[in-house]
XYZ file of N, CA and C in Angstrom:
291
model
N 127.194 131.461 66.783
C 126.899 130.964 65.456
C 127.941 131.474 64.461
N 128.405 132.712 64.641
C 129.425 133.249 63.732
C 130.706 132.418 63.794
N 131.119 132.027 64.995
C 132.316 131.202 65.136
C 132.102 129.835 64.488
N 130.924 129.263 64.655
C 130.620 127.971 64.044
C 130.640 128.094 62.520
N 130.116 129.206 61.990
C 130.116 129.421 60.546
C 131.544 129.454 60.009
N 132.473 130.067 60.753
C 133.876 130.099 60.336
C 134.465 128.687 60.297
N 134.175 127.895 61.315
C 134.650 126.511 61.347
C 134.035 125.731 60.186
N 132.743 125.935 59.946
C 132.058 125.249 58.868
C 132.686 125.585 57.519
N 133.029 126.842 57.306
C 133.692 127.247 56.064
C 134.997 126.488 55.869
N 135.809 126.407 56.913
C 137.093 125.703 56.811
C 136.886 124.228 56.474
N 135.928 123.597 57.113
C 135.655 122.184 56.852
C 135.087 121.982 55.448
N 134.279 122.924 54.979
C 133.736 122.824 53.632
C 134.860 122.851 52.606
N 135.804 123.754 52.784
C 136.927 123.838 51.856
C 137.756 122.564 51.877
N 137.857 121.930 53.035
C 138.671 120.727 53.175
C 137.981 119.479 52.627
N 136.662 119.371 52.778
C 135.981 118.109 52.503
C 135.058 118.084 51.296
N 134.667 119.226 50.764
C 133.752 119.219 49.631
C 134.511 119.210 48.311
N 133.924 118.571 47.307
C 134.504 118.525 45.970
C 134.062 119.783 45.218
N 134.920 120.782 45.180
C 134.543 122.073 44.608
C 134.311 122.022 43.104
N 134.818 120.989 42.426
C 134.593 120.887 40.986
C 133.141 120.538 40.664
N 132.440 119.925 41.599
C 131.077 119.473 41.357
C 130.046 120.565 41.636
N 130.342 121.461 42.568
C 129.351 122.451 42.984
C 129.600 123.789 42.316
N 128.537 124.417 41.894
C 128.577 125.793 41.415
C 127.337 126.468 41.980
N 127.409 126.816 43.254
C 126.250 127.372 43.948
C 126.432 128.863 44.162
N 125.356 129.583 43.966
C 125.388 131.026 44.157
C 124.164 131.435 44.949
N 124.372 132.346 45.909
C 123.243 132.878 46.652
C 123.274 132.506 48.118
N 122.172 132.802 48.786
C 122.031 132.530 50.214
C 121.453 131.141 50.430
N 122.049 130.426 51.365
C 121.550 129.120 51.768
C 121.411 129.113 53.276
N 120.395 128.439 53.753
C 120.178 128.319 55.194
C 120.292 126.853 55.564
N 121.171 126.573 56.526
C 121.338 125.225 57.039
C 120.720 125.171 58.427
N 119.817 124.232 58.613
C 119.178 124.045 59.904
C 119.833 122.852 60.584
N 120.497 123.106 61.704
C 121.118 122.048 62.492
C 120.097 121.581 63.512
N 119.746 120.313 63.478
C 118.784 119.742 64.408
C 119.579 119.114 65.547
N 119.337 119.603 66.767
C 120.078 119.157 67.945
C 119.196 118.309 68.850
N 119.819 117.293 69.451
C 119.078 116.513 70.443
C 119.212 117.191 71.811
N 118.627 116.607 72.829
C 118.629 117.206 74.166
C 120.016 117.224 74.807
N 120.984 116.522 74.209
C 122.358 116.537 74.727
C 123.227 117.560 74.002
N 122.669 118.229 72.988
C 123.416 119.239 72.252
C 124.163 118.678 71.056
N 123.904 117.435 70.693
C 124.566 116.808 69.550
C 123.763 117.062 68.282
N 124.468 117.377 67.182
C 123.804 117.578 65.896
C 123.379 116.211 65.369
N 122.066 116.031 65.165
C 121.548 114.747 64.692
C 121.048 114.808 63.246
N 120.900 116.015 62.691
C 120.479 116.152 61.299
C 120.841 117.547 60.815
N 121.008 117.665 59.503
C 121.278 118.952 58.867
C 120.354 119.050 57.667
N 119.628 120.151 57.579
C 118.721 120.378 56.457
C 119.140 121.659 55.763
N 119.122 121.662 54.446
C 119.511 122.845 53.683
C 118.366 123.365 52.841
N 118.344 124.670 52.663
C 117.348 125.343 51.823
C 118.025 126.513 51.134
N 117.624 126.983 49.991
C 116.572 126.432 49.145
C 117.110 125.275 48.310
N 116.195 124.530 47.761
C 116.580 123.421 46.891
C 116.759 123.967 45.472
N 117.958 123.760 44.927
C 118.278 124.189 43.566
C 118.943 123.011 42.857
N 119.337 123.199 41.608
C 119.980 122.124 40.857
C 121.239 121.643 41.590
N 121.364 120.344 41.752
C 122.482 119.684 42.449
C 122.516 119.952 43.947
N 121.506 120.620 44.486
C 121.566 120.947 45.912
C 121.396 119.722 46.795
N 120.653 118.713 46.353
C 120.464 117.528 47.201
C 121.796 116.850 47.490
N 122.629 116.708 46.470
C 123.950 116.112 46.669
C 124.787 117.005 47.576
N 124.714 118.303 47.357
C 125.447 119.259 48.190
C 124.990 119.165 49.645
N 123.684 119.116 49.883
C 123.174 119.045 51.246
C 123.566 117.723 51.912
N 123.575 116.634 51.138
C 124.042 115.356 51.692
C 125.505 115.457 52.112
N 126.311 116.088 51.268
C 127.725 116.262 51.594
C 127.909 117.182 52.802
N 127.020 118.178 52.923
C 127.102 119.083 54.070
C 126.823 118.340 55.368
N 125.950 117.338 55.333
C 125.720 116.528 56.527
C 127.009 115.853 56.959
N 127.767 115.346 55.982
C 129.061 114.727 56.281
C 130.009 115.749 56.909
N 130.060 116.944 56.323
C 130.956 117.991 56.830
C 130.586 118.362 58.265
N 129.307 118.563 58.527
C 128.866 118.959 59.868
C 129.197 117.869 60.885
N 129.059 116.611 60.492
C 129.377 115.515 61.412
C 130.878 115.428 61.699
N 131.716 115.928 60.789
C 133.166 115.940 61.004
C 133.568 116.965 62.065
N 132.743 117.984 62.258
C 133.013 118.998 63.278
C 132.592 118.409 64.615
N 133.544 118.140 65.459
C 133.237 117.468 66.733
C 132.905 118.512 67.794
N 131.795 119.179 67.587
C 131.363 120.210 68.529
C 129.941 119.920 68.967
N 129.758 119.840 70.261
C 128.405 119.753 70.806
C 128.003 121.139 71.275
N 126.759 121.445 71.093
C 126.206 122.714 71.526
C 125.689 122.577 72.953
N 125.535 123.694 73.626
C 124.832 123.695 74.906
C 123.359 123.536 74.572
N 122.716 122.489 75.076
C 121.322 122.256 74.676
C 120.394 123.356 75.180
N 119.322 123.546 74.421
C 118.277 124.459 74.864
C 117.605 123.848 76.085
N 116.907 124.671 76.845
C 116.220 124.123 78.016
C 114.816 124.704 78.116
N 113.953 123.912 78.741
C 112.590 124.329 78.998
C 112.244 123.830 80.394
N 111.933 124.746 81.283
C 111.630 124.370 82.663
C 112.822 123.759 83.372
N 114.037 124.179 82.956
C 115.248 123.672 83.584
C 115.719 122.331 83.048
N 114.993 121.755 82.087
C 115.364 120.462 81.501
C 115.870 120.665 80.069
N 116.951 119.977 79.689
C 117.430 120.096 78.308
C 116.409 119.532 77.323
N 116.267 120.209 76.181
C 115.316 119.792 75.153
C 115.980 119.858 73.779
N 115.401 119.133 72.830
C 115.858 119.188 71.444
C 115.565 120.583 70.884
N 116.376 120.999 69.914
C 116.179 122.329 69.332
C 116.772 122.367 67.924
N 116.677 123.529 67.301
C 117.241 123.738 65.972
C 117.989 125.058 65.943
N 119.070 125.077 65.162
C 119.844 126.304 64.962
C 119.919 126.543 63.460
N 119.615 127.760 63.039
C 119.687 128.099 61.622
C 120.960 128.900 61.373
N 121.733 128.447 60.375
C 122.976 129.107 59.993
C 122.824 129.564 58.550
N 122.885 130.880 58.327
C 122.748 131.427 56.982
C 124.144 131.636 56.402
N 124.342 131.154 55.164
C 125.627 131.314 54.492
C 125.380 131.817 53.086
N 126.283 132.659 52.603
C 126.186 133.180 51.245
C 127.343 132.615 50.438
N 127.017 132.104 49.273
C 128.034 131.594 48.355
C 128.018 132.452 47.111
N 129.159 133.073 46.802
C 129.238 133.794 45.526
C 129.422 132.779 44.411
N 130.098 131.713 44.697
C 130.199 130.487 43.903
C 131.312 129.696 44.543
N 130.979 128.545 45.060
C 131.976 127.760 45.776
C 133.163 127.443 44.895
N 132.929 127.163 43.617
C 134.039 126.793 42.757
C 135.002 127.959 42.573
N 134.486 129.181 42.593
C 135.353 130.354 42.489
C 136.048 130.613 43.822
N 135.312 130.520 44.930
C 135.878 130.802 46.244
C 137.011 129.845 46.603
N 136.886 128.589 46.220
C 137.850 127.586 46.653
C 139.112 127.600 45.806
N 138.986 127.861 44.519
C 140.151 127.791 43.626
C 141.238 128.760 43.977
């Protein structure tokens, strides 16, 4: 997850409009994986001002990362799962500039 967080940071800097976001604090992104290990949804928390637009943009960023995960398994069969990635932003607009 730490390696994925590093990749996610690089993609965020490349694809997000830093002039629009001014986020501070801890955010948790839940990656929803299918049984093949593909990310099928991204959910962000907590919801704050402008966070819905930010979370929508984060879905775009996550989809740009062409990485499949090793799927979780139950009884030897691959199953859908979720991965939580915690990130701290001191302020994206400050970090990116």
